[in-house]
Coordinates of C-alpha atoms in Angstrom, one line a residue:
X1 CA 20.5 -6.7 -6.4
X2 CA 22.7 -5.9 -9.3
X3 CA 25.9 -4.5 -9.1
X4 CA 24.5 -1.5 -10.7
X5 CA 21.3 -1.5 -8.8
X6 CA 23.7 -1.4 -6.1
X7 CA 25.7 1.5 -7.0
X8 CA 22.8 3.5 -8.1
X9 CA 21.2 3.1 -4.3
X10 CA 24.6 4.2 -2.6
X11 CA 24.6 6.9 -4.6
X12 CA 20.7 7.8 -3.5
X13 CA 21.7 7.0 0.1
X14 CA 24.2 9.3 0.1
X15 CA 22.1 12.2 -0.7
X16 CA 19.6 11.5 1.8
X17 CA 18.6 13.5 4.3
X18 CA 20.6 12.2 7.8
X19 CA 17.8 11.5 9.3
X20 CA 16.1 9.4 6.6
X21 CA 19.8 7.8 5.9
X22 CA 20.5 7.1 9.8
X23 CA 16.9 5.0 9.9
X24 CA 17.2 3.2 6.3
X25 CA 20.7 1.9 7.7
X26 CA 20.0 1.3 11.3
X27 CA 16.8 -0.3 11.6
X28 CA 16.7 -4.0 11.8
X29 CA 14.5 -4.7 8.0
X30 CA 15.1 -8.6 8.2
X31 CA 13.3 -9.0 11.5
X32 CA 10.4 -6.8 10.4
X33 CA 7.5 -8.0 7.9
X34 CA 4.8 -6.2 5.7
X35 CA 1.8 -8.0 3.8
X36 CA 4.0 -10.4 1.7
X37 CA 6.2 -11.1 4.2
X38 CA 9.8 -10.2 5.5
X39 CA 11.0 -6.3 5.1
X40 CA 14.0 -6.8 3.8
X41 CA 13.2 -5.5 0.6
X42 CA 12.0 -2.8 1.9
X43 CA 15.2 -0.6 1.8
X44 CA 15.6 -0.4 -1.9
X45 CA 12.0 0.7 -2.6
X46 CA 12.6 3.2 0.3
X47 CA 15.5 4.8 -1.7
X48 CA 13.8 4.3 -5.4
X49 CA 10.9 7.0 -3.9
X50 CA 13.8 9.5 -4.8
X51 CA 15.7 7.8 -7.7
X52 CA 16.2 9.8 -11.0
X53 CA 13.7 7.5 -12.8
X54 CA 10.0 7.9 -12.6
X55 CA 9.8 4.1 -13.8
X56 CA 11.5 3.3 -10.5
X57 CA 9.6 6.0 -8.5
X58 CA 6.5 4.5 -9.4
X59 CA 7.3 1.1 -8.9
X60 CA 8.5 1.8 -5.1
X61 CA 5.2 4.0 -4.8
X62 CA 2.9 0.7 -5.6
X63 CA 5.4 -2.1 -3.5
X64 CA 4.9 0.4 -0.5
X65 CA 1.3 0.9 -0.7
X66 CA 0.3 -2.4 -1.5
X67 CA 3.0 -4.2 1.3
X68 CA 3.2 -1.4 3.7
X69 CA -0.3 -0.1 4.0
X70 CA -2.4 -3.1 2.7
X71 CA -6.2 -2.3 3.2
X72 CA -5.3 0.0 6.0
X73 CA -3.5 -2.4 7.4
X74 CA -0.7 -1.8 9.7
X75 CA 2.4 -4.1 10.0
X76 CA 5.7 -4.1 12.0
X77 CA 7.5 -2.4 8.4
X78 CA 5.2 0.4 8.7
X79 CA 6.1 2.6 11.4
X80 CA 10.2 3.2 10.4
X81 CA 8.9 3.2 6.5
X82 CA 6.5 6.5 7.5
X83 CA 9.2 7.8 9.5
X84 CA 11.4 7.9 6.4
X85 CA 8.5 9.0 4.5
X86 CA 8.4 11.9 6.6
X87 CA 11.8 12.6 6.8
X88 CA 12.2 13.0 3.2
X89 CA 9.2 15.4 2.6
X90 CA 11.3 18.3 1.8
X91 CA 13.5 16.2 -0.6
X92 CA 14.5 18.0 -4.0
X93 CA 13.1 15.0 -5.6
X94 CA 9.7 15.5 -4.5
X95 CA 8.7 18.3 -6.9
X96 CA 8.7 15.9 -9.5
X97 CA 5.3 15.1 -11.5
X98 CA 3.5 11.8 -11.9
X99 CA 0.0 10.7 -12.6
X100 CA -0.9 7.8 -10.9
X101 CA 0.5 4.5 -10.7
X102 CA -2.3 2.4 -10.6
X103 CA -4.7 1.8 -13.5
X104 CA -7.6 3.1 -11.6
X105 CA -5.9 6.4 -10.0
X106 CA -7.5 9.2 -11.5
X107 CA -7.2 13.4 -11.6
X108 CA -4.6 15.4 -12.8
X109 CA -1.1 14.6 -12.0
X110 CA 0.6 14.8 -8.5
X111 CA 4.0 15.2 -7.0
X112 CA 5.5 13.3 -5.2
X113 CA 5.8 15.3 -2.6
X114 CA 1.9 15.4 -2.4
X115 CA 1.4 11.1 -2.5
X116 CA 4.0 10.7 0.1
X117 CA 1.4 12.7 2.1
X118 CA -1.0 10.6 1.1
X119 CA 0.9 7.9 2.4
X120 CA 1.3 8.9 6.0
X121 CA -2.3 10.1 5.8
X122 CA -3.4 6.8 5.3
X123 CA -1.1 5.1 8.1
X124 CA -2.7 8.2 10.6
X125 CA -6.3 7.5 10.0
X126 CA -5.2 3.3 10.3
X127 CA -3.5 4.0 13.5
X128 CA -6.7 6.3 15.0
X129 CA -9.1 3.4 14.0
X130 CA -10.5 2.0 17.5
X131 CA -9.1 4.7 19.5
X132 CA -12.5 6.5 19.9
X133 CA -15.1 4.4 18.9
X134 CA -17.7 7.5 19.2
X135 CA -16.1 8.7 16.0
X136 CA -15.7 5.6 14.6
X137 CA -19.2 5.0 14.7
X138 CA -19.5 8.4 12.9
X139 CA -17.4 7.0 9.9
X140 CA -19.6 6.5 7.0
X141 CA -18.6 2.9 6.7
X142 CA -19.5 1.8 10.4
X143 CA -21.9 -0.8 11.0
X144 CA -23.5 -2.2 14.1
X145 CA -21.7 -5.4 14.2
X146 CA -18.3 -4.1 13.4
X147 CA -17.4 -3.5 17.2
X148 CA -18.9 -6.8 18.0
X149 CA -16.8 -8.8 15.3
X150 CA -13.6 -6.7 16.0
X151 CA -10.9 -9.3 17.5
X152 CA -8.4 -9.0 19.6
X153 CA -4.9 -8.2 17.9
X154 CA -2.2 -10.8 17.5
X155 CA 1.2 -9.8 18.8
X156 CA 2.4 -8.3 15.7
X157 CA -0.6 -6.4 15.1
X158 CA -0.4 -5.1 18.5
X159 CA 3.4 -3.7 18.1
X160 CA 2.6 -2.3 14.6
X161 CA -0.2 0.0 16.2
X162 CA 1.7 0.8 19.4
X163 CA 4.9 1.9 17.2
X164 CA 2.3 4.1 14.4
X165 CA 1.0 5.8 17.3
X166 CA 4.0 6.6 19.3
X167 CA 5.5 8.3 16.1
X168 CA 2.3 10.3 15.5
X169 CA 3.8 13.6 16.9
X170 CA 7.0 13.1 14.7
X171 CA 5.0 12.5 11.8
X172 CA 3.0 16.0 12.5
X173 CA 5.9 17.8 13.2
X174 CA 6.8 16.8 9.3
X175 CA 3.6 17.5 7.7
X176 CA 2.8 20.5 9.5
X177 CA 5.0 22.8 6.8
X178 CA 3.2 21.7 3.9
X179 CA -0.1 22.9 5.2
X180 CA 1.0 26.2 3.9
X181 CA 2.8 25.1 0.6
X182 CA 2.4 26.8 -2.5
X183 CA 1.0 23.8 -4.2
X184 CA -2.8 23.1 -3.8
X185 CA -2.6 19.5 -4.0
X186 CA 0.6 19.3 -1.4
X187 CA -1.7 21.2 1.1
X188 CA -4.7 19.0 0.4
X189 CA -2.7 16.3 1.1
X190 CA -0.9 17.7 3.9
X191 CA -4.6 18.4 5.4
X192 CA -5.6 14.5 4.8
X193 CA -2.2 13.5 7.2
X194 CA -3.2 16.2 9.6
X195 CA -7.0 15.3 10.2
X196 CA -6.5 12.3 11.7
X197 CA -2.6 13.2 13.5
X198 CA -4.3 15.9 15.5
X199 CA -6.8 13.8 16.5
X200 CA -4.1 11.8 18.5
X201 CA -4.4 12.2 22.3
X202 CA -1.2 13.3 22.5
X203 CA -1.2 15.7 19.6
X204 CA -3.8 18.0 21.1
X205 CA -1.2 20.8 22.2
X206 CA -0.8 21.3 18.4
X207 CA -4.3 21.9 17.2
X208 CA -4.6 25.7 18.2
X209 CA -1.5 26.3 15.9
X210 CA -2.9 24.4 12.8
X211 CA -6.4 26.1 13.9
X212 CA -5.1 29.3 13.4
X213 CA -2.8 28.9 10.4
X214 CA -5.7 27.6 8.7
X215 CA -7.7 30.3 10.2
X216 CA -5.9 33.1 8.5
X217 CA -5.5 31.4 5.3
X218 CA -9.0 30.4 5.1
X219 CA -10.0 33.9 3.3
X220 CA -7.8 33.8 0.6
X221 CA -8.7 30.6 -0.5
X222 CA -10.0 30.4 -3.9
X223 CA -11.7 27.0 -4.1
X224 CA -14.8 25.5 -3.0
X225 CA -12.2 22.3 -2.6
X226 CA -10.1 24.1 -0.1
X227 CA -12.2 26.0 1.9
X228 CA -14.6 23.3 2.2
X229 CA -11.6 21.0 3.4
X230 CA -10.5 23.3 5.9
X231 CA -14.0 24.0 7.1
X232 CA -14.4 19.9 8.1
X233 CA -11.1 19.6 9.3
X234 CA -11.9 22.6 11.7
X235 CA -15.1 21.0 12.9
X236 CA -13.3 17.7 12.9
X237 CA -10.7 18.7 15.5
X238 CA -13.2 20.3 18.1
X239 CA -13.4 23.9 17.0
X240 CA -16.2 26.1 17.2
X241 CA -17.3 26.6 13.0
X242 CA -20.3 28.3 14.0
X243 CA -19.5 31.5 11.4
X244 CA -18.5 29.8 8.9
X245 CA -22.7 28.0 9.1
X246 CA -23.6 30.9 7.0
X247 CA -20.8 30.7 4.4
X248 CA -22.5 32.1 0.9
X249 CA -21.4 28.7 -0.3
X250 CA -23.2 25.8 1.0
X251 CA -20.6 23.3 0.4
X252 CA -18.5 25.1 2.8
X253 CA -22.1 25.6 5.5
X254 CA -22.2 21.8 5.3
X255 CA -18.4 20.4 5.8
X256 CA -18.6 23.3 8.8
X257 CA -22.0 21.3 10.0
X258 CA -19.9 18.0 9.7
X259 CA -19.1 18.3 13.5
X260 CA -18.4 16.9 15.9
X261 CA -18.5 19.6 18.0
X262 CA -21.2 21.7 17.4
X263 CA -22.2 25.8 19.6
X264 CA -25.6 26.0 17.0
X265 CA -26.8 22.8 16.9
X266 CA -29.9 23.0 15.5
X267 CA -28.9 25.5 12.8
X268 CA -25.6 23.0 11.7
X269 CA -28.4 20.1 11.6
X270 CA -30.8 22.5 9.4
X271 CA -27.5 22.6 7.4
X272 CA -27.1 19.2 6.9
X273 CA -31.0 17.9 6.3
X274 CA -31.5 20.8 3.4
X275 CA -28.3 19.3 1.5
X276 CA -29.9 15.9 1.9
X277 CA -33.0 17.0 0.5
X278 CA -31.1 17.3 -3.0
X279 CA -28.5 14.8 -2.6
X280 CA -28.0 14.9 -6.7
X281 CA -26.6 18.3 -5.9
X282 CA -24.6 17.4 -2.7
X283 CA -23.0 14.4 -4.7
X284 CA -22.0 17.0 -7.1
X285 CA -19.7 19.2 -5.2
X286 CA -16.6 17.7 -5.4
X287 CA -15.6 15.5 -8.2
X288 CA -12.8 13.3 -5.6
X289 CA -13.7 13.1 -1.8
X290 CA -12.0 15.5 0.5
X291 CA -9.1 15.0 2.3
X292 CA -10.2 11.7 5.1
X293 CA -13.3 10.8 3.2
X294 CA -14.7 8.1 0.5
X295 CA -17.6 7.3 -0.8
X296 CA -20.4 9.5 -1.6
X297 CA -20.7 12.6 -0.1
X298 CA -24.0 12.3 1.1
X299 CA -23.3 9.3 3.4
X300 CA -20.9 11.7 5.1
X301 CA -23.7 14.1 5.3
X302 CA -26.1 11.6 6.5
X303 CA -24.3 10.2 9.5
X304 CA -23.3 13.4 10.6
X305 CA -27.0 14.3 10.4
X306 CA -28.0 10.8 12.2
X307 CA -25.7 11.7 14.9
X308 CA -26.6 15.2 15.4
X309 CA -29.8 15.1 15.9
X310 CA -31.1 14.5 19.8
X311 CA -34.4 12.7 18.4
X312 CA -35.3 10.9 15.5
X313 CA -38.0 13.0 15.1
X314 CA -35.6 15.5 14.2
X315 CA -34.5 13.9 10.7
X316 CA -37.7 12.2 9.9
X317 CA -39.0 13.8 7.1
X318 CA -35.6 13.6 5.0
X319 CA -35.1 10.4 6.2
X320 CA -38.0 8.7 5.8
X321 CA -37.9 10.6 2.0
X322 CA -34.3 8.7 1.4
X323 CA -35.4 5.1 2.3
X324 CA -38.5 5.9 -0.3
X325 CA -36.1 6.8 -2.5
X326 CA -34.9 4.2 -5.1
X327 CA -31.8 5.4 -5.4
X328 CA -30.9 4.9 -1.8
X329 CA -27.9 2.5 -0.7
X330 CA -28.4 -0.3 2.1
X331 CA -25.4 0.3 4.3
X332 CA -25.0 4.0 3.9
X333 CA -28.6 5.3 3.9
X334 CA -31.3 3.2 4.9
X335 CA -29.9 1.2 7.3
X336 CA -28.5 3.7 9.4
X337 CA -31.4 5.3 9.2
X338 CA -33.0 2.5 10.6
X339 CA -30.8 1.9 13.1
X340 CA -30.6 5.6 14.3
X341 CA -34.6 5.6 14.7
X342 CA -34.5 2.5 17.2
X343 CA -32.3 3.6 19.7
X344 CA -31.4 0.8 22.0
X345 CA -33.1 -1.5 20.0
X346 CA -36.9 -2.0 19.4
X347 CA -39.0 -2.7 22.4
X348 CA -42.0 -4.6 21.8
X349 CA -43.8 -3.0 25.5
X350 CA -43.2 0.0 23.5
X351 CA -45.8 1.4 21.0
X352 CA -44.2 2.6 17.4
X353 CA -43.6 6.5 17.2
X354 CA -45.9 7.9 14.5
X355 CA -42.2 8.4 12.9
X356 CA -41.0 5.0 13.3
X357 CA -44.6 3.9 11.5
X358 CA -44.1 6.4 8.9
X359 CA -40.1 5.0 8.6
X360 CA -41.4 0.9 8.4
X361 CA -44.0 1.7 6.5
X362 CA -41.5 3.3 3.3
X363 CA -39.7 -0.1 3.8
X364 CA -42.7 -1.7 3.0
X365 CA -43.7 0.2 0.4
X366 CA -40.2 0.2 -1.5
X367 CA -39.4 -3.9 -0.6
X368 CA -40.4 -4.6 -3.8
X369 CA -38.4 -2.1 -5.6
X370 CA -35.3 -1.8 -3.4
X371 CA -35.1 -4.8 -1.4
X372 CA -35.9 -2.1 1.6
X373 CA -36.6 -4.8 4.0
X374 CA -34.9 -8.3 2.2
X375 CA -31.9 -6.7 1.5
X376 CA -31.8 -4.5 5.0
X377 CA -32.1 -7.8 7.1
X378 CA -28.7 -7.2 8.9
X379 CA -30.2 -3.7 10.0
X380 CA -33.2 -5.0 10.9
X381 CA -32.1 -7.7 13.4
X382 CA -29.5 -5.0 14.3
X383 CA -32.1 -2.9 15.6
X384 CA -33.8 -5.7 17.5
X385 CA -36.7 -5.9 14.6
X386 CA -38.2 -8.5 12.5
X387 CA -35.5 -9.3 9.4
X388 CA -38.7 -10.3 7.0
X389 CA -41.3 -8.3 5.3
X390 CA -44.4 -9.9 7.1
X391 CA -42.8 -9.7 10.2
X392 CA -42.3 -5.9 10.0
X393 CA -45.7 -5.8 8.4
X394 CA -47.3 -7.5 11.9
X395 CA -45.7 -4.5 13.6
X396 CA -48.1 -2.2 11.7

């Protein structure tokens, strides 16, 4: 470090918050590692979040989410670098615009108030990974063998996801007061950190006050964006949504049908299958993903679908109409519809339903065209069926 890099971060340090000061100075950085090694560098990028220049903003934006939060990733670094995130949340610096600072960021420009946000968001939902593997297996990403090839955590690994969970209330506590910001894109991104904080174990005192702070705000809010947020977040964290199924906007009826709890079942699932009857549309809603998710829309929908339905006879009609579709995606359409209609795995003493025949026989039909049985031979197998076209042909 320069001697004017130097005096440019006392200067910084000296404004900090105490808290955020009293953590940059006392924690032990050279003992602690992040994806490229040792933290030690980790200090100055720590400050730079508030420096004067955006160049240097930026920079320490990228180093900490590419070292700190790698692929969702958690390292020993993490936890004190998202408890100095939080602590300086409310920092003067963090009005201050910027687009984004990678190549492939897009939308309109944030603060930074909002991507620090973003940042613990992202170490929440790493932390909550593999704490409740019912709703991991609701994530649009999960596949069958993910549990199986999930290994056991090294030492390190172990600590880092011990120390982001114990700090999970402290975290809240610092994001809480930005759910109700005057900035649309600070609350959005307050919302992504709280979705998956208050689904912490420990955290569940706090949900009835986010419920109803979100509660009374949820009529004055003017975008489909926001209300549709607040209605999967609501769902997301337990609470009954059942009113808010016959919301005259149907963006908001499906994120409220998201689950997982559900009062009116069958009416949230009728919900769900009639905006996957015109995905197009679905797809369409929102131009980023909402706060928590990626990906398409529709593969949201679809799990949640998948999941909420008691029998696969419930969803057959829409789903065997997605496999036939070409436009349908091997990991987030047809092979969890696949593996949703063989619960437990196919049983040859078992006859086919007449909606697993209809189901096989779209694979069939569409092999050519989509790969529908080549290219769905982990799902297959998965399901305990044939991973070949004359194979699942022999079944007919």
């Amino acid at each position: 470090m320069t001697d004017e890099q130097g005096a440019r971060m006392t200067g910084i340090l000296s404004g900090l918050p105490t808290a955020a000061r009293e953590l940059l100075v006392e924690t032990d950085w050279h003992s602690l590692h992040h994806a490229y090694g040792p933290a030690e560098d980790i200090p100055v990028f720590l400050c730079s979040l508030v420096d004067e220049d955006p160049g240097a903003r930026f920079e320490a934006l990228a180093a900490l989410d590419t070292a700190v939060s790698h692929q969702g990733s958690l390292y020993t670094a993490t936890a004190p670098v998202a408890l100095f995130v939080a602590a300086i949340l409310d920092h003067p610096m963090g009005s201050a615009e910027h687009e984004g600072y990678f190549p492939w960021d897009g939308g309109p420009p944030r603060t930074l108030r909002a991507a620090l946000l973003g940042r613990l968001g992202e170490v929440a939902a790493s932390a909550a990974y593999g704490e409740d593997p019912v709703r991991d297996r609701a994530d649009w990403q999960w596949e069958p063998w993910h549990d199986a090839a999930r290994r056991e955590h090294d030492p390190d690994e172990r600590a880092a996801l011990h120390a982001c969970r114990s700090i999970r209330p402290a975290l809240y506590d610092s994001v809480e007061p930005f759910l109700s910001s005057a900035d649309a894109h600070v609350r959005e991104a307050a919302l992504g950190a709280a979705l998956p904080l208050l689904c912490a174990p420990g955290l569940t005192d706090r949900v009835p006050r986010a419920v109803a702070l979100l509660r009374a705000r949820l009529g004055t809010m003017e975008t489909r964006r926001e209300r549709a947020g607040v209605a999967r977040a609501l769902g997301v964290w337990g609470t009954d949504t059942s009113d808010l199924l016959a919301d005259s906007d149907p963006a908001v009826r499906v994120c409220a049908a998201l689950g997982p709890a559900q009062v009116d079942r069958p009416r949230a699932l009728a919900v769900l299958l009639d905006a996957l009857r015109e995905p197009r549309t679905t797809d369409g809603w929102f131009s980023e993903p909402l706060p928590g998710l990626d990906g398409r829309f529709r593969f949201t929908v679809l799990r949640s679908a998948l999941a909420l339905a008691e029998s696969f006879e419930e969803v057959a009609p829409v789903a065997v109409a997605i496999v036939a579709s070409h436009t349908s995606i091997v990991d987030f359409e047809r092979g969890p519809i696949l593996f949703r209609a063989f619960p437990g795995g196919y049983d040859p003493a078992r006859p086919l339903t007449p909606a697993q025949r209809d189901l096989l026989r779209a694979f069939v039909r569409t092999d050519g065209a989509t790969g529908g049985i080549a290219g769905n031979g982990s799902w297959f197998r998965a399901a305990g069926l044939p991973g070949d076209r004359d194979g699942v042909v022999a079944l007919l």
